[in-house]
XYZ file of C-alpha atoms in Angstrom:
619
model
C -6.572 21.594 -20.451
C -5.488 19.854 -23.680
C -4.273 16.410 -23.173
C -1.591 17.266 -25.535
C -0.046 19.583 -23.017
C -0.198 17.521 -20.186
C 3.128 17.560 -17.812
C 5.329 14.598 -17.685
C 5.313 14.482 -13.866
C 2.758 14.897 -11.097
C 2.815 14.039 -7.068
C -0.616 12.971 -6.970
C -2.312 11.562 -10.196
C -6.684 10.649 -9.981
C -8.361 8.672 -11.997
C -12.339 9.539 -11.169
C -14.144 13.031 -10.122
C -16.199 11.334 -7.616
C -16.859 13.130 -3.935
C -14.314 11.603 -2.157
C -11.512 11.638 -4.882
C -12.452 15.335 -5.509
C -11.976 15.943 -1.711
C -8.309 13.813 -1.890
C -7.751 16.724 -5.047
C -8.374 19.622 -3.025
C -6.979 18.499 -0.060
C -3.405 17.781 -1.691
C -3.658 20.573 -4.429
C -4.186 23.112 -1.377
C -0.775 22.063 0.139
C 1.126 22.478 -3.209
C 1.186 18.828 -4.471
C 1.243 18.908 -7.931
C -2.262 16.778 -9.103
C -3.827 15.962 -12.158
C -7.122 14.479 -12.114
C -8.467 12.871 -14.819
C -11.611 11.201 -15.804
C -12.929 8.932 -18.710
C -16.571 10.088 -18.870
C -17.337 13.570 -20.345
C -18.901 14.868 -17.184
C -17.625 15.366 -13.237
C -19.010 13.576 -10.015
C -18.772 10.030 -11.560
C -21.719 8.202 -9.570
C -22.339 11.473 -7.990
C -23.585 13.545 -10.466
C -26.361 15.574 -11.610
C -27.526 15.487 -14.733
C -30.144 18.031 -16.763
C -33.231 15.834 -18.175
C -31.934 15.336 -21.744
C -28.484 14.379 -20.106
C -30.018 12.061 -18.312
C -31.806 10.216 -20.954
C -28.560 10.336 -22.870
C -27.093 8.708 -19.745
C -29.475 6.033 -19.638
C -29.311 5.302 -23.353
C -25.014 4.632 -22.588
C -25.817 2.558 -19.761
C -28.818 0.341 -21.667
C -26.525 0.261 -24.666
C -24.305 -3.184 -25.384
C -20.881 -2.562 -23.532
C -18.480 -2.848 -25.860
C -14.912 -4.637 -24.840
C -12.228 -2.026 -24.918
C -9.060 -3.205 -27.155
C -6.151 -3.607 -24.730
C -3.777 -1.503 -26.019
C 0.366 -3.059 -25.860
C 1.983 -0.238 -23.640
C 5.138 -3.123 -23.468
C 7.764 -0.490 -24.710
C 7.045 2.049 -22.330
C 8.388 -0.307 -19.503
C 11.801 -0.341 -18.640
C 14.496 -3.209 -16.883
C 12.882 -3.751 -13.441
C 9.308 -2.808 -14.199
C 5.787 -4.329 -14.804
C 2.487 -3.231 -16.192
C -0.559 -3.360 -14.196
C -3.747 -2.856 -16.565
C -6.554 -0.733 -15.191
C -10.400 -1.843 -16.234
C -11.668 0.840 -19.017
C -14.863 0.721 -17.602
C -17.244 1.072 -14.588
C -20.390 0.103 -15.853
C -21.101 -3.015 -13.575
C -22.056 -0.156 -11.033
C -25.455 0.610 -13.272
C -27.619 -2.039 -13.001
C -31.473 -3.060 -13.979
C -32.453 0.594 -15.571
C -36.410 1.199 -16.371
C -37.900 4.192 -17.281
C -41.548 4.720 -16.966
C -43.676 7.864 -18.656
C -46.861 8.348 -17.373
C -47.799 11.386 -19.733
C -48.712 11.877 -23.157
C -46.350 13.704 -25.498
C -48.356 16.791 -26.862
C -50.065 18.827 -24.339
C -53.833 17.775 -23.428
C -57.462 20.109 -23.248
C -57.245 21.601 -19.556
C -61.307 19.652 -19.759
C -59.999 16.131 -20.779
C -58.340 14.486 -18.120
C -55.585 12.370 -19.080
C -56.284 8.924 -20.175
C -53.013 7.273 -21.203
C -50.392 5.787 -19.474
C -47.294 5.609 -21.375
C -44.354 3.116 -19.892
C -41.113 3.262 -21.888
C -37.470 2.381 -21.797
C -34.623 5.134 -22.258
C -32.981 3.252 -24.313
C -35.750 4.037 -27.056
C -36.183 7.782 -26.094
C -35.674 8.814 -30.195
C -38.843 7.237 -30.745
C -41.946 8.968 -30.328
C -44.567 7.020 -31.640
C -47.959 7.313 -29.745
C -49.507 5.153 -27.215
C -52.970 3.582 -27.600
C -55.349 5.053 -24.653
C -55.413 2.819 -21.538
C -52.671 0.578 -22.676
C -49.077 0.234 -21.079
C -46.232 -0.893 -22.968
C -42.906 -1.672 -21.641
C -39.828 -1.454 -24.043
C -36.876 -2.746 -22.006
C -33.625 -2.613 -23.174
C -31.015 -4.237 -20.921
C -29.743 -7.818 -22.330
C -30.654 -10.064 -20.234
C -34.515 -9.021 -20.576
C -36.385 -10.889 -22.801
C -39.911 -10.810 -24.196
C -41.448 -13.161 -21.772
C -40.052 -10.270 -19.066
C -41.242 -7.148 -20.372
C -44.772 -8.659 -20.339
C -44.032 -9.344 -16.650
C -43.188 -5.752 -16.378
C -46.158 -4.894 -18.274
C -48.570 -7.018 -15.949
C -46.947 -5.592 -13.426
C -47.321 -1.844 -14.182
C -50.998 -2.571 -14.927
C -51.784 -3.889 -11.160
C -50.395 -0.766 -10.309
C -53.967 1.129 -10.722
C -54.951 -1.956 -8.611
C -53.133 -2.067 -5.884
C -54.270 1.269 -4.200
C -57.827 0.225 -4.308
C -56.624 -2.652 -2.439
C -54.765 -1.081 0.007
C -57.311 1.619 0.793
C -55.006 4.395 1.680
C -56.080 7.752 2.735
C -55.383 10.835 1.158
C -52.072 12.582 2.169
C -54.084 15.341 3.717
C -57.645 17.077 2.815
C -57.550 19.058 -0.344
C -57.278 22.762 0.677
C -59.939 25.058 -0.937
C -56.697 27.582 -2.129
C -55.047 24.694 -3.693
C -54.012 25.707 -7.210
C -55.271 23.553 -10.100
C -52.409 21.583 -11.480
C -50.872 22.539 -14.457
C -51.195 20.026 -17.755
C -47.414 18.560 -18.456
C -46.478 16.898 -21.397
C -43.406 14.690 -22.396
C -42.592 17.279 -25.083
C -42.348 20.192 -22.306
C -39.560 18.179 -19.983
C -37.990 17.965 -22.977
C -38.040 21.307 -24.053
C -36.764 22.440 -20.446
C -34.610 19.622 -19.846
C -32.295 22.156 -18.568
C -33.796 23.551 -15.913
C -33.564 20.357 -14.232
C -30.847 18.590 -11.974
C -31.451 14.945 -11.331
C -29.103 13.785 -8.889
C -27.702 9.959 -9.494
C -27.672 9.723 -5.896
C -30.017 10.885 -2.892
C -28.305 12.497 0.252
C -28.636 15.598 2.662
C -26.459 17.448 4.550
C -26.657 17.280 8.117
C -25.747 20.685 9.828
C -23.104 19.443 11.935
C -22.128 16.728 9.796
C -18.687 15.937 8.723
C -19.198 17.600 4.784
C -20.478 20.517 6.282
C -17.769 20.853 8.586
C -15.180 20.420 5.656
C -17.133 22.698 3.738
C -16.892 25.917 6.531
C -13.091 24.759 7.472
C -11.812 24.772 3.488
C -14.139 27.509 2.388
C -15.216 25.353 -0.288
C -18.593 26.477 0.731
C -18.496 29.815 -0.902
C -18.909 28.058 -4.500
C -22.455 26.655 -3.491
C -25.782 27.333 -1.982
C -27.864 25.741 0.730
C -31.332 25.274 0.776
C -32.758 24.065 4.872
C -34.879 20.971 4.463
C -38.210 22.643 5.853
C -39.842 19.836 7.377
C -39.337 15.699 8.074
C -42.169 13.612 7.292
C -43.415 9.984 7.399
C -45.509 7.605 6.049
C -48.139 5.985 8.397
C -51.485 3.842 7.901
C -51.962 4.980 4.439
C -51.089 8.524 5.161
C -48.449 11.158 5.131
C -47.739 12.690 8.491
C -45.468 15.805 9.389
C -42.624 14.355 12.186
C -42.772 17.206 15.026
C -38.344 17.532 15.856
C -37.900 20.465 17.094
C -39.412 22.465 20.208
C -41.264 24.464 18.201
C -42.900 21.558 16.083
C -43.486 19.647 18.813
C -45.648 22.305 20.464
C -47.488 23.121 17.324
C -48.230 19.480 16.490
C -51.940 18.794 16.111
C -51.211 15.229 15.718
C -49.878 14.682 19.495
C -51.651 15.177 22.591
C -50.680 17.152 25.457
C -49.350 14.616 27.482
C -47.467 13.309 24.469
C -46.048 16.291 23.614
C -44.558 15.914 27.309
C -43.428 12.683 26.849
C -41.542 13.716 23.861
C -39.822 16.593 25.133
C -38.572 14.955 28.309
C -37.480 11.892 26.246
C -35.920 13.863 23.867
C -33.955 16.036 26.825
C -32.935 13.439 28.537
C -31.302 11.748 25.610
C -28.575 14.762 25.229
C -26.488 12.961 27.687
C -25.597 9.359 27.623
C -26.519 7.928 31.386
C -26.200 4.849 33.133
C -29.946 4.289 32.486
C -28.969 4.310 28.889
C -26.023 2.141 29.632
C -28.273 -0.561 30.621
C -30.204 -1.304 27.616
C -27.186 -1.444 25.792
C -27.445 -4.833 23.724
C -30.850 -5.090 23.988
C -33.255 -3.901 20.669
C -34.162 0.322 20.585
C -37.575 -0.469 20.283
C -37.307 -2.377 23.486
C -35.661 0.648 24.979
C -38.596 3.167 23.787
C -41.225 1.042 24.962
C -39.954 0.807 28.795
C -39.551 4.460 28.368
C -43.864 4.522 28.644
C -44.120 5.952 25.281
C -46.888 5.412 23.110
C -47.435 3.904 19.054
C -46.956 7.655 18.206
C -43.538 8.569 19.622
C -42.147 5.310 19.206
C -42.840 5.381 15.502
C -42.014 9.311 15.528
C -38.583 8.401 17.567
C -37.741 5.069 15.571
C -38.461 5.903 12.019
C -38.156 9.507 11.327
C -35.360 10.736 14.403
C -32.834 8.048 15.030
C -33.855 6.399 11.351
C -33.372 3.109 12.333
C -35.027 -0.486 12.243
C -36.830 -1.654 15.506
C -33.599 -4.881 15.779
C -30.953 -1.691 16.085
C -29.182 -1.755 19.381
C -30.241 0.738 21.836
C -26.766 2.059 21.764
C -27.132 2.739 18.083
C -30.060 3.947 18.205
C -29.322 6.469 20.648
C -26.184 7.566 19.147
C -28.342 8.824 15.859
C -30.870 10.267 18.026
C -28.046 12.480 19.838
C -26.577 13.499 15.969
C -29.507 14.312 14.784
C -30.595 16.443 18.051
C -26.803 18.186 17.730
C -28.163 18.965 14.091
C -31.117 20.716 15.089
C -31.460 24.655 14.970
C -27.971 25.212 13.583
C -29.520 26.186 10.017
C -33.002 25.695 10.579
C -36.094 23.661 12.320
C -34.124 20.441 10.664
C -31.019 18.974 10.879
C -30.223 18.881 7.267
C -29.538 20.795 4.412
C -29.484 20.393 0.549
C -27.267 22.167 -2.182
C -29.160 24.268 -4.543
C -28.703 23.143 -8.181
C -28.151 19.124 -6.750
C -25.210 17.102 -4.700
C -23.593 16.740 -8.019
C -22.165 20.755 -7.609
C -20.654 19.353 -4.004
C -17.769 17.054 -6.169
C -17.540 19.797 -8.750
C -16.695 22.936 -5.730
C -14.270 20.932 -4.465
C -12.142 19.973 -8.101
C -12.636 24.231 -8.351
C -11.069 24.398 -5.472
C -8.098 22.281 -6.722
C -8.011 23.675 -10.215
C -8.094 27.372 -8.257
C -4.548 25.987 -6.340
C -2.779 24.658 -9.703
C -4.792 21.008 -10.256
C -4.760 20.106 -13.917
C -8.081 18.433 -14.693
C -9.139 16.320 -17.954
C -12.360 14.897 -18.742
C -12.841 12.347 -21.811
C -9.195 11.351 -20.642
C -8.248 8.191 -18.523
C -5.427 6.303 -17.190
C -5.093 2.774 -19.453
C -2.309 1.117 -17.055
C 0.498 1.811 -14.172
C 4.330 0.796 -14.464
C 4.928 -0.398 -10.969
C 8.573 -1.098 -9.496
C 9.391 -4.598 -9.130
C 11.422 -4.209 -6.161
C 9.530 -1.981 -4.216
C 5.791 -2.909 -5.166
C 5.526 1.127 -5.764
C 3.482 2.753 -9.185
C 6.002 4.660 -10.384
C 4.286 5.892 -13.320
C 0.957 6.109 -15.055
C 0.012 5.617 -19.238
C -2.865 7.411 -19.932
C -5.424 6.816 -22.721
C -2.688 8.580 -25.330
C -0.157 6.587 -24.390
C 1.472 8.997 -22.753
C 4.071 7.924 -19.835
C 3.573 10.105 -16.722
C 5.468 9.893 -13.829
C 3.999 9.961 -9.988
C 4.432 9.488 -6.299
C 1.012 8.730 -5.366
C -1.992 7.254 -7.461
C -5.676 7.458 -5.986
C -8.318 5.589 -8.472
C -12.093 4.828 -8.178
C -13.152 1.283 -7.340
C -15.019 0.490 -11.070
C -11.493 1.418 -12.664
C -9.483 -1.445 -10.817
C -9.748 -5.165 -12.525
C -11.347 -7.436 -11.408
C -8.731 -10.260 -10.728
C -7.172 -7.426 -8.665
C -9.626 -6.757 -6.446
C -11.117 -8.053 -2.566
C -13.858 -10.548 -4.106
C -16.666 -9.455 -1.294
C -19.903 -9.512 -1.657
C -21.392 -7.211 -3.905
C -24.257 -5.070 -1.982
C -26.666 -2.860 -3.958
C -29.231 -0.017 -3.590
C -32.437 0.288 -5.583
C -32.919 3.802 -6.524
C -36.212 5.678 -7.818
C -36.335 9.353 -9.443
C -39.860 10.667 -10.327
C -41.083 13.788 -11.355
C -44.510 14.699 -9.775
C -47.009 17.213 -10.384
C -47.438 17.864 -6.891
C -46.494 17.724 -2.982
C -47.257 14.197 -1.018
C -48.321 16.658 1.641
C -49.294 20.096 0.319
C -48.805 22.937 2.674
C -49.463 26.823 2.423
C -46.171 26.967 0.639
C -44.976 25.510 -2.499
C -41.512 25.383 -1.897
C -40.950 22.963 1.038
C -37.942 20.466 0.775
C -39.335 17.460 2.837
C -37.544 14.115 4.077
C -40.400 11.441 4.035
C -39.488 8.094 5.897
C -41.197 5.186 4.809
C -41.017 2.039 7.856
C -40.020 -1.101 6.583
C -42.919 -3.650 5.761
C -43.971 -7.330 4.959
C -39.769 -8.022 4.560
C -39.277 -4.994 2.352
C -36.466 -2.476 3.940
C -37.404 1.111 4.858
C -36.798 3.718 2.306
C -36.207 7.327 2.456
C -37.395 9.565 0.213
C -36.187 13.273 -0.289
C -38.823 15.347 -2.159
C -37.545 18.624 -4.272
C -39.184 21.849 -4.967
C -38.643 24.216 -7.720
C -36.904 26.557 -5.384
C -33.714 23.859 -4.956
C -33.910 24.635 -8.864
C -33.932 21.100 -9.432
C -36.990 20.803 -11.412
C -38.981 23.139 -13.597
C -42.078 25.061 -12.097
C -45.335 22.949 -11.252
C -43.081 19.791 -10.736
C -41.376 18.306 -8.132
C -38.248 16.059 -8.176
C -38.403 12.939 -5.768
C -35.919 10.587 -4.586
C -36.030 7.076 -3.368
C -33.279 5.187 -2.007
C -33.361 1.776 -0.170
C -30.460 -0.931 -0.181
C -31.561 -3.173 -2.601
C -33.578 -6.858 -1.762
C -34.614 -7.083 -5.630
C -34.327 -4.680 -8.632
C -34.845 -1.075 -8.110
C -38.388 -1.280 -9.726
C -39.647 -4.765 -7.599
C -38.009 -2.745 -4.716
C -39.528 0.348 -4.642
C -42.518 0.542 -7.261
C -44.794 -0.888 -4.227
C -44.341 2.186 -2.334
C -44.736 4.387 -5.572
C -48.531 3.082 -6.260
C -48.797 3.767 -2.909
C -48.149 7.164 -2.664
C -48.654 8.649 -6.082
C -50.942 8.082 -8.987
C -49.115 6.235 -11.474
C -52.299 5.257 -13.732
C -56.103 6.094 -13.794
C -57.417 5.838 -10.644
C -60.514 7.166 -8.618
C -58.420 9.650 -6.262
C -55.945 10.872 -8.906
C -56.774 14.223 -7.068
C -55.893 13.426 -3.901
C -52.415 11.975 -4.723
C -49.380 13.421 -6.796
C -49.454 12.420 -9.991
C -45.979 10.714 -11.546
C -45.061 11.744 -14.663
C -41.915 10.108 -15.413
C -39.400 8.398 -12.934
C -36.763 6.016 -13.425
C -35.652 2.770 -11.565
C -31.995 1.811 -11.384
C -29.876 0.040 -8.804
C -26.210 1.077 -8.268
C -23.563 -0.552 -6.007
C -23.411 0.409 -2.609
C -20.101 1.984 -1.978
C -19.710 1.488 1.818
C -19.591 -2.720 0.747
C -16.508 -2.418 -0.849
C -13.088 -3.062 0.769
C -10.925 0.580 0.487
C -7.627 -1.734 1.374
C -6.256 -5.494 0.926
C -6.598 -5.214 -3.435
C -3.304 -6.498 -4.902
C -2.251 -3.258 -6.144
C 1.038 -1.170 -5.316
C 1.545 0.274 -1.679
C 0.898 3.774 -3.095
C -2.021 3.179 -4.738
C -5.445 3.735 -3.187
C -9.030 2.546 -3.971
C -11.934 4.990 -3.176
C -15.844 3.611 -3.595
C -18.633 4.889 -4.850
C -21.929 6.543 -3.002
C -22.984 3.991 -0.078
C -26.740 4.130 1.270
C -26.586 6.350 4.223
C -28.740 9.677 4.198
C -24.815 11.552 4.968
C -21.895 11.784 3.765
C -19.841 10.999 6.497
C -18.523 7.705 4.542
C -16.860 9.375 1.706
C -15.425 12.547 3.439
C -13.558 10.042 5.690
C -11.799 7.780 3.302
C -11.199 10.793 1.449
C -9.372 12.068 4.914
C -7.937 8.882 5.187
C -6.215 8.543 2.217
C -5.061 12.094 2.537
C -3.390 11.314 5.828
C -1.684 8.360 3.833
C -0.492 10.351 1.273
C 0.682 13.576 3.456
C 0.449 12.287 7.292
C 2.404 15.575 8.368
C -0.089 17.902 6.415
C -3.077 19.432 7.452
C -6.208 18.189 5.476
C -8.299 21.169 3.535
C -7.113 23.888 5.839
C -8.262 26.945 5.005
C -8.723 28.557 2.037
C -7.976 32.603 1.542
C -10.174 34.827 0.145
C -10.193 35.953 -3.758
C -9.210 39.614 -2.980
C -6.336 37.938 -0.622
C -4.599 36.119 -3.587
C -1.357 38.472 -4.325
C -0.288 37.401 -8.575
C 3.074 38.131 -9.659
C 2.836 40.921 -11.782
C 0.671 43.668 -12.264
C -2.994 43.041 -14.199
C -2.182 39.180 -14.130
C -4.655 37.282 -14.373
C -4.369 33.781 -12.686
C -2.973 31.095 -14.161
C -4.872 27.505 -13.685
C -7.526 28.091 -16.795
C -9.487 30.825 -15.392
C -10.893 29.215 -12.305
C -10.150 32.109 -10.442
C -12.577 34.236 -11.840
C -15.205 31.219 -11.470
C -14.536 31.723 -7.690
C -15.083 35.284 -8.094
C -18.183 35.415 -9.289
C -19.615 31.825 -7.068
C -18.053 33.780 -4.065
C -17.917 37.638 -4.922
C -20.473 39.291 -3.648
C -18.915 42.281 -1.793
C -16.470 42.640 1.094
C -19.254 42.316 3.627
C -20.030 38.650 2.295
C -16.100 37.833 2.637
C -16.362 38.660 6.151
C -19.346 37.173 6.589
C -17.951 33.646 5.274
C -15.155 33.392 7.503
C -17.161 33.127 10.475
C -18.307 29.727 10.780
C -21.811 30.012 11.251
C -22.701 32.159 8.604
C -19.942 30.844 6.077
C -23.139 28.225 5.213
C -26.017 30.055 4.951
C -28.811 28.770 3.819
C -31.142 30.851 1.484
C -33.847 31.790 3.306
């Protein structure tokens, strides 16, 4: 919608397209508040989003770029007797931090018979220029201010020890080349390029677990007939220099090759008995997991099975913790799949975006490239009465719901700011290859010598995520160091990032980027010195769910509507009765979006109001 046409009065105004302010959208546009959201950046999902390759190196050339100061605009004689202007930050780009960009591929394609023999490392923030690499040397162009020259040859030194380090280490391969393996395909730089699009690089790395609180708010709203699930296919880990598969379910657990008889006993009755909370389990509570697994006469194999890859926690967790994840992801099992989790075809970023359609479908006005400069707040009351936008424009409201990076600093909680270190690499191949190419693995790596554990979520072509040949990998840990001292240990690790004797044996990385972003579940969503009716949502926090976002977002709702009932459900397209005869709907054609994302004959409708089958995964 124009920004020209805008209304001069809203219930609920947005400033932010995030998950959980998207959610707040729905929630109140589906129980006829009126809401506009708005949102500065030219894209939706905020820190949540997906982005195609070239719109990701765009992204990373705004975010390496000097930050220009916004002029504070004089909005003065908008404010009447009895009113005060509170002015909102015009920027969040403090959540960005420490951005390198590696390419380990030449730009032209190669001779299938010459192996490649260049490593290429380059910032973003030079992505215009092409200019070619000499063979065997790596050259590191950062861009971010506070790196100087003396820096990027520490980055240099350090990318070059990266051949080293596996040598070192002595890993062994992820798993015996099969004979049926196909040959890799040759990728140059100039062929991501050329299909950028058919990529979707997600900002942030979750899943979906099955009985998790997004995917129950995705069945109960019906928001889940805009999207499409993928099953994660198997849960892996990474273990004395190897990639192992994690046996979960019944029927991995009596397939496993890598666990005796008796220990697939063991595991079973551990895992049965765990269902239940009992006064065995009570006992231990206080006292470390790992203590708990070990009394339970289990051996290095479950425990590291049990600790690392099941409950997904550190060996000082509380037994009670641990526990409590073990039962959640046991309740996960079997509902979709052999895993407890799911992932969205096309990225997380289309989760944010199904839920603003489902807003927009119920009369939400949405603007990108549009923000919200400051609010007029009562005097007497301490309640934003009104919002300026970016055009000046004075709009009243009862309710105003903004993301963290928009509110100023000397308005905030001063706490502690807590990052994570984030990795994206595209790879030319599977850390464990399997008889079929399109597995969507979860690969825990254990925490070691003081570095934290990281998960990584690997992508194949069939999530369409990344282009044929390719595969899309995240990493995610919370952040000791930068994203690159963080996590490029495990990367040399695990994949070939230059020339190295068993190149064949190991994916291959042909570009990934490092960035750490602020961890959203470290700030404070109340106590900011802002108006009673205005409320703070953060940004993507570390956990593998999304069980922190989808309850602030219920939270606030509650605060805003504590009668109404949050995202109840949604009716069907061929339900919707228009005024009129061959009207078309009215909120700027999002009806016929949800048409053809949910359309697919009457027997599908049906289908999607039962609540198993209203997520299916595609098989």
């Amino acid at each position: 919608m124009a920004a020209e046409d805008l209304p001069s009065e809203f219930d609920v105004v947005i400033l932010g397209t995030g998950l959980a302010e998207s959610v707040v959208a729905a929630a109140c546009s589906r129980v006829g508040q009126r809401v506009l959201h708005v949102d500065r950046r030219s894209y939706y999902a905020a820190n949540w989003a997906s982005f195609t390759f070239n719109a990701l190196l765009t992204w990373i050339q705004e975010h390496q770029a000097e930050s220009l100061s916004e002029e504070v605009q004089d909005r003065s004689s908008l404010v009447e007797e009895g009113e005060e202007l509170i002015y909102l930050s015009g920027s969040d780009s403090a959540s960005i931090s420490n951005l390198q960009v590696f390419c380990y591929i030449s730009e032209e394609a190669e001779e299938e018979e010459e192996p490649p023999n260049t490593t290429e490392e380059e910032e973003a923030g030079a992505a215009g220029e092409d200019a070619a690499k000499e063979p065997s040397e790596t050259e590191s162009a950062g861009s971010k201010e506070e790196e100087t020259g003396e820096a990027a040859e520490g980055d240099e030194q350090a990318a070059q020890e990266q051949g080293e380090e596996p040598e070192a280490d002595q890993p062994q391969p992820s798993a015996p080349p099969s004979q049926s393996e196909p040959t890799r395909k040759k990728i140059s730089y100039t062929q991501l390029e050329k299909e950028g699009r058919r990529f979707n690089i997600d900002l942030v790395s979750k899943l979906m677990y099955s009985r998790g609180s997004l995917v129950d708010l995705l069945i109960k709203s019906n928001v889940s007939r805009y999207a499409e699930f993928k099953n994660v296919t198997r849960i892996l880990t990474y273990r004395h220099g190897s990639v192992e598969q994690v046996p979960c379910s019944r029927a991995d657990v009596f397939a496993s090759r890598q666990l005796s008889v008796v220990e697939k006993r063991k595991l079973m009755r551990f895992l049965t008995s765990c269902v239940e909370e009992t006064e065995e389990h009570q006992a231990y509570n206080g006292r470390p997991f790992l203590e708990f697994l070990r009394e339970q006469q289990l051996g290095d194999n479950l425990q590291h099975f049990l600790l690392h890859s099941i409950a997904m926690v550190t060996e000082d967790t509380l037994t009670e913790v641990g526990l409590t994840s073990t039962r959640h992801f046991l309740r996960c099992l079997g509902r979709y799949g052999n895993t407890p989790f799911l992932f969205p075809v096309y990225g997380l970023g289309e989760i944010p975006q199904c839920f603003c359609r489902m807003s927009a479908v119920f009369g939400g006005i949405y603007c990108l490239r549009h923000s919200v400069s400051c609010l007029i707040v009562d005097k007497d009351s301490n309640r934003c009465k009104a919002v300026i936008d970016s055009r000046g424009q004075r709009i009243s409201c009862s309710h105003f719901v903004v993301e963290d990076g928009f509110v100023g600093a000397d308005r905030r909680v001063t706490t502690p700011t807590r990052l994570l270190s984030r990795a994206v690499l595209i790879t030319d191949a599977s850390v464990l290859p399997g008889d079929s190419e399109q597995q969507v693995s979860l690969v825990t790596v254990p925490p070691t010598d003081g570095r934290p554990a990281v998960n990584m979520v690997e992508l194949s072509p069939s999530t369409m995520t990344c282009i044929p040949g390719t595969y899309l990998v995240h990493l995610t840990c919370q952040s000791v160091g930068s994203a690159y001292e963080d996590l490029s240990p495990v990367v040399t690790r695990m994949f070939c990032t230059a020339e190295c004797q068993d190149q064949e044996n190991r994916p291959a990385v042909l570009w990934c980027l490092y960035f750490n972003m602020a961890d959203g579940s470290g700030v404070e969503p109340e106590g900011h010195d802002l108006p009673s009716n205005v409320y703070v949502c953060s940004g993507p926090d570390g956990a593998l769910g999304h069980e922190h976002a989808i309850k602030q977002a219920e939270s606030i709702f509650l605060k805003i509507l504590p009668e109404e009932e949050f995202c109840p459900p949604a009716p069907n397209p061929e339900d919707i009765i228009y005024d009129g005869e061959n009207t078309s709907p009215t909120s700027t054609g999002e009806e016929e979006g949800l048409t053809a994302a949910g359309g697919e004959g009457e027997e599908k409708q049906q289908e999607q109001q039962e609540e198993e089958t209203s997520l299916q995964p595609e098989e």
